[in-house]
XYZ file of N, CA and C in Angstrom:
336
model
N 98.136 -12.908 167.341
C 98.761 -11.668 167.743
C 100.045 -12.012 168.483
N 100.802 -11.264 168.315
C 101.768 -11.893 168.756
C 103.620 -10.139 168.868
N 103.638 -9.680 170.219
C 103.944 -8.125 170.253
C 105.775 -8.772 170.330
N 105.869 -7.678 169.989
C 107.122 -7.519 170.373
C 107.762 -6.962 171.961
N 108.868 -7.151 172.167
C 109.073 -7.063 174.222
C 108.708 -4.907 173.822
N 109.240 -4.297 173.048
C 109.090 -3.180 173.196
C 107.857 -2.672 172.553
N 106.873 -3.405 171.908
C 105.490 -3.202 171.671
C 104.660 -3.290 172.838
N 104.871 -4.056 173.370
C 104.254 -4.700 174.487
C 104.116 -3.794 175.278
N 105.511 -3.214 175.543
C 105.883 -2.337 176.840
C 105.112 -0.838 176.453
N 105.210 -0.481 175.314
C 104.250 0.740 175.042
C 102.772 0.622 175.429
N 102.195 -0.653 174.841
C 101.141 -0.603 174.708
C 100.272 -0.330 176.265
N 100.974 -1.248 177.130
C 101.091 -1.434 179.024
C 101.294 0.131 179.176
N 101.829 1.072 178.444
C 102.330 2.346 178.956
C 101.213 3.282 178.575
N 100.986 2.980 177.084
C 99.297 3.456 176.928
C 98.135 3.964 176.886
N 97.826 2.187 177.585
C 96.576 2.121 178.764
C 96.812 2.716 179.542
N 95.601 3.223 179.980
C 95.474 3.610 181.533
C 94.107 2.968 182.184
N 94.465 2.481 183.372
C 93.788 1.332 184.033
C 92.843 2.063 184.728
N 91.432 1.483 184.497
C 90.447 2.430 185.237
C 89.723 1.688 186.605
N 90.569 1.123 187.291
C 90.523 0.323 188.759
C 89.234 -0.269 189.120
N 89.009 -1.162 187.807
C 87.622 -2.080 188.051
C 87.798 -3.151 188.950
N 89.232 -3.780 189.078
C 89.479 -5.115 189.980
C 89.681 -6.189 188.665
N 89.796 -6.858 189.089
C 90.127 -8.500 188.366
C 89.014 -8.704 188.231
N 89.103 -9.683 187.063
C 87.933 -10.720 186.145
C 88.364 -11.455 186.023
N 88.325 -12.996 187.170
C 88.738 -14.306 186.906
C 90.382 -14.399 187.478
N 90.560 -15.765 187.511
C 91.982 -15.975 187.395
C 92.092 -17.612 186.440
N 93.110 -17.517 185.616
C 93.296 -18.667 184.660
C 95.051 -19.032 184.955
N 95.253 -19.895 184.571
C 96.808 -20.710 184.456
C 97.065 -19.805 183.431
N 98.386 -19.526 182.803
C 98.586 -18.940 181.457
C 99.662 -19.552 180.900
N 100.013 -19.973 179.928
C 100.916 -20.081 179.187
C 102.167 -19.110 179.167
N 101.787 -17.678 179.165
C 102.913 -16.433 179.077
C 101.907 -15.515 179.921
N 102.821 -14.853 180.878
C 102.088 -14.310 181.905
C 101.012 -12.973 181.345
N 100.211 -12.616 182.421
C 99.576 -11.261 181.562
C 99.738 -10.288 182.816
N 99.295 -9.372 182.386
C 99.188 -7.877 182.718
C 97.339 -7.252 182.941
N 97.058 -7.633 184.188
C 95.007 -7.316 183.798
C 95.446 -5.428 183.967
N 94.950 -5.390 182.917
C 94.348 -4.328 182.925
C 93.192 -3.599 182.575
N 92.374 -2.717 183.261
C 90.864 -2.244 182.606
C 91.282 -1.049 182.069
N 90.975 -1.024 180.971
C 91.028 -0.228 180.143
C 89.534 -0.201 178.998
N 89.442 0.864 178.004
C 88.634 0.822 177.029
C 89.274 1.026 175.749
N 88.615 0.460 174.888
C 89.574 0.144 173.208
C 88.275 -0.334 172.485
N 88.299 -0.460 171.226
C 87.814 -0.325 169.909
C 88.018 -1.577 169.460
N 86.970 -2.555 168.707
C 87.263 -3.146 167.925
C 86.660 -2.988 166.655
N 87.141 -3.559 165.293
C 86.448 -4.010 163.921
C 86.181 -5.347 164.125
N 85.212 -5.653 164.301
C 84.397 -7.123 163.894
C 85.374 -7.610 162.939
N 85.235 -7.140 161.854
C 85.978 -8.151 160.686
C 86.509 -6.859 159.925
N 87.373 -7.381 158.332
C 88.273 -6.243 158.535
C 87.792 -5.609 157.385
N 85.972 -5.865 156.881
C 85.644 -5.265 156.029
C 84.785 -4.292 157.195
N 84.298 -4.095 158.138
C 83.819 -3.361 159.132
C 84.001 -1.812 158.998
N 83.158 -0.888 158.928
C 83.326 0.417 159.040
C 83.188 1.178 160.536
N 82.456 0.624 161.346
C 81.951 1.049 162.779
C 82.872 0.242 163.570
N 83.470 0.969 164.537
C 84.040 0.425 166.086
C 83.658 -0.074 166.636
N 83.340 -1.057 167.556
C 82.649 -1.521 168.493
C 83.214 -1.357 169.696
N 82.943 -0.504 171.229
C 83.519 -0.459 172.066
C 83.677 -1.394 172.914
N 84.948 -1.739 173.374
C 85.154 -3.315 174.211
C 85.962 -2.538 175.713
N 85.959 -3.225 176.159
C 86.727 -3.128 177.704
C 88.133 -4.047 177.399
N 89.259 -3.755 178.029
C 90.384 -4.547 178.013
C 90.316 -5.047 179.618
N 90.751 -6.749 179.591
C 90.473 -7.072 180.920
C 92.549 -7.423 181.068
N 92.888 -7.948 180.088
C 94.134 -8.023 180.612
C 95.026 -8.038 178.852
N 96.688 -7.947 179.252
C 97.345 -8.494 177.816
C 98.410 -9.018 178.036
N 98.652 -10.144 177.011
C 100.303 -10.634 177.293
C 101.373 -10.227 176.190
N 102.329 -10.880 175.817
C 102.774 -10.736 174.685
C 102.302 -11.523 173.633
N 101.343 -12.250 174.036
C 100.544 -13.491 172.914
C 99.058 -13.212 172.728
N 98.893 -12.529 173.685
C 97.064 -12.190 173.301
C 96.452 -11.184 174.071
N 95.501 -10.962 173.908
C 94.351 -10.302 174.993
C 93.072 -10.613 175.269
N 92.462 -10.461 176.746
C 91.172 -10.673 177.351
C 90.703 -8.932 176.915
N 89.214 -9.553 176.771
C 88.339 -8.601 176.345
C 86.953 -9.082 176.715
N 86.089 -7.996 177.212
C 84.798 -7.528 177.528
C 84.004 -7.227 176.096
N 83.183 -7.714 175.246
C 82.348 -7.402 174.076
C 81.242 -7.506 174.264
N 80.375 -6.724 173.618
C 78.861 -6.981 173.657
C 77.884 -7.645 173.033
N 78.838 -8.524 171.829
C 78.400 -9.518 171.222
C 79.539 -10.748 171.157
N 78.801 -11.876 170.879
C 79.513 -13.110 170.687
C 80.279 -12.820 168.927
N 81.661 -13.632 169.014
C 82.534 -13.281 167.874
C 83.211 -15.278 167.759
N 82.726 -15.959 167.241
C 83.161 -17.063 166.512
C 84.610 -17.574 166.664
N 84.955 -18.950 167.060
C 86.408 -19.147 167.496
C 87.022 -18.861 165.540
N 87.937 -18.784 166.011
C 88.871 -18.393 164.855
C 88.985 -17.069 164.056
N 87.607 -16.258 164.153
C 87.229 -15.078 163.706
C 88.537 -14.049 163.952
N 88.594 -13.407 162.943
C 89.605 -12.405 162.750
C 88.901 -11.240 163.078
N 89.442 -10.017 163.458
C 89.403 -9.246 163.855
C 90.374 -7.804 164.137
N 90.004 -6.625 164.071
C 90.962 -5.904 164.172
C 90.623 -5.137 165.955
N 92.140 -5.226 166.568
C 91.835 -4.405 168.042
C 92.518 -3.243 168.148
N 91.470 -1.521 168.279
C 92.062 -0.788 168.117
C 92.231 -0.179 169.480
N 93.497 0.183 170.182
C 94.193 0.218 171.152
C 94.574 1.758 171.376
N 94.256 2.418 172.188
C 94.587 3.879 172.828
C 95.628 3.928 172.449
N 96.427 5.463 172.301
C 97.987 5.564 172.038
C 97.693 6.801 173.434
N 98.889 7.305 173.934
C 98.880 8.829 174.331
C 99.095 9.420 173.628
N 98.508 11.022 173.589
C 98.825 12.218 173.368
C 98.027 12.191 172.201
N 96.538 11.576 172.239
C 96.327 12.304 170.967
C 96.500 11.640 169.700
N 97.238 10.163 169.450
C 97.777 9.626 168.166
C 96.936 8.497 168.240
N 96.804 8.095 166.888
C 95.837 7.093 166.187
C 96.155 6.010 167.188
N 94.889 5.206 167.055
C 95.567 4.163 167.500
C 96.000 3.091 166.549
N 96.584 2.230 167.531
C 97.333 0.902 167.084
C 96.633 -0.297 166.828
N 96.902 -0.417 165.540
C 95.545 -1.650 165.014
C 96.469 -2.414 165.200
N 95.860 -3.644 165.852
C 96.175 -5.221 166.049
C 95.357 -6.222 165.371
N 96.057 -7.446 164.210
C 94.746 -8.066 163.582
C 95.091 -9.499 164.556
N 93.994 -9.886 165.361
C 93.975 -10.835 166.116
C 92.987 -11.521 165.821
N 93.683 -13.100 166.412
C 92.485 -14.092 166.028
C 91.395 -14.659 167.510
N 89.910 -14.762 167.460
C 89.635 -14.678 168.504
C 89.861 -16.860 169.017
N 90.295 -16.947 170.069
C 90.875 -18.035 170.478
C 89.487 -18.849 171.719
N 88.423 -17.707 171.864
C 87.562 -18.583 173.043
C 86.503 -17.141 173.108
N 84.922 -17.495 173.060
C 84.173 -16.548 173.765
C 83.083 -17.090 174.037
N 82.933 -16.344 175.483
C 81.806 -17.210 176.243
C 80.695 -15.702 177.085
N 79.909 -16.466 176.909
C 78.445 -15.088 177.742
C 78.707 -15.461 179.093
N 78.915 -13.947 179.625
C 78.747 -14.281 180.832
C 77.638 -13.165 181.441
N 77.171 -12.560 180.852
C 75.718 -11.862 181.179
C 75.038 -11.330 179.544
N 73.678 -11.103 179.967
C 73.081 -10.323 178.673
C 73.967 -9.458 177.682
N 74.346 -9.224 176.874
C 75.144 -8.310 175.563
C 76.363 -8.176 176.231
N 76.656 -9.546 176.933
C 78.410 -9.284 177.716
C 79.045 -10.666 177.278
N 80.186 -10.441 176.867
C 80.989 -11.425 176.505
C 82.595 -11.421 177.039
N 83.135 -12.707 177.367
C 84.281 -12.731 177.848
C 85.100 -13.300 176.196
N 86.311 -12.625 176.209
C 86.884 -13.040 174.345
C 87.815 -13.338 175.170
N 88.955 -14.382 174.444
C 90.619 -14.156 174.334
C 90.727 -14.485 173.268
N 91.994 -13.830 173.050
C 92.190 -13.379 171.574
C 93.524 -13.439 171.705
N 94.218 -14.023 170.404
C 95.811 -13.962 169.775
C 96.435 -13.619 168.856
């Protein structure tokens, strides 16, 4: 995954952050933006059902995500992202880059 500076900036505009606090702190490569939010994913991109995920943060190179199942390094995926006012959202096809359990049907993803 990989946004553009004025994709980016919409997407940050969006969300709306539902003041859970931080999850973790990591070094980053390209800075991020935590934000809690809720969003949609497709497992894979033959998938008919959403799966609801939590957004924990995003950069211009990827995103942290909350899932309720484990998703395979490299696994593709589609992330579907709130718009305002009402409009579809914004499918992102991202690749998942790391996921680890960190409680029962809870998973920590990053994704690019």
């Amino acid at each position: 995954m990989q946004l553009s500076a004025e994709l980016y900036s919409q997407i940050i505009k969006d969300l709306v952050s539902d003041g859970l606090g931080e999850f973790g702190r990591q070094q980053r490569r390209e800075p991020r933006v935590g934000v809690r939010a809720k969003a949609h994913i497709l497992p894979s991109l033959s998938a008919a059902t959403p799966v609801p995920v939590r957004i924990r943060d995003v950069s211009v190179g990827g995103v942290g995500l909350l899932i309720p199942r484990e998703l395979g390094p490299d696994r593709l995926f589609l992330l579907l992202l709130p718009k305002a006012g009402g409009h579809p959202p914004l499918r992102l096809a991202c690749t998942v880059a790391h996921c680890q359990a960190i409680a029962e049907d809870l998973y920590a993803l990053g994704a690019r």
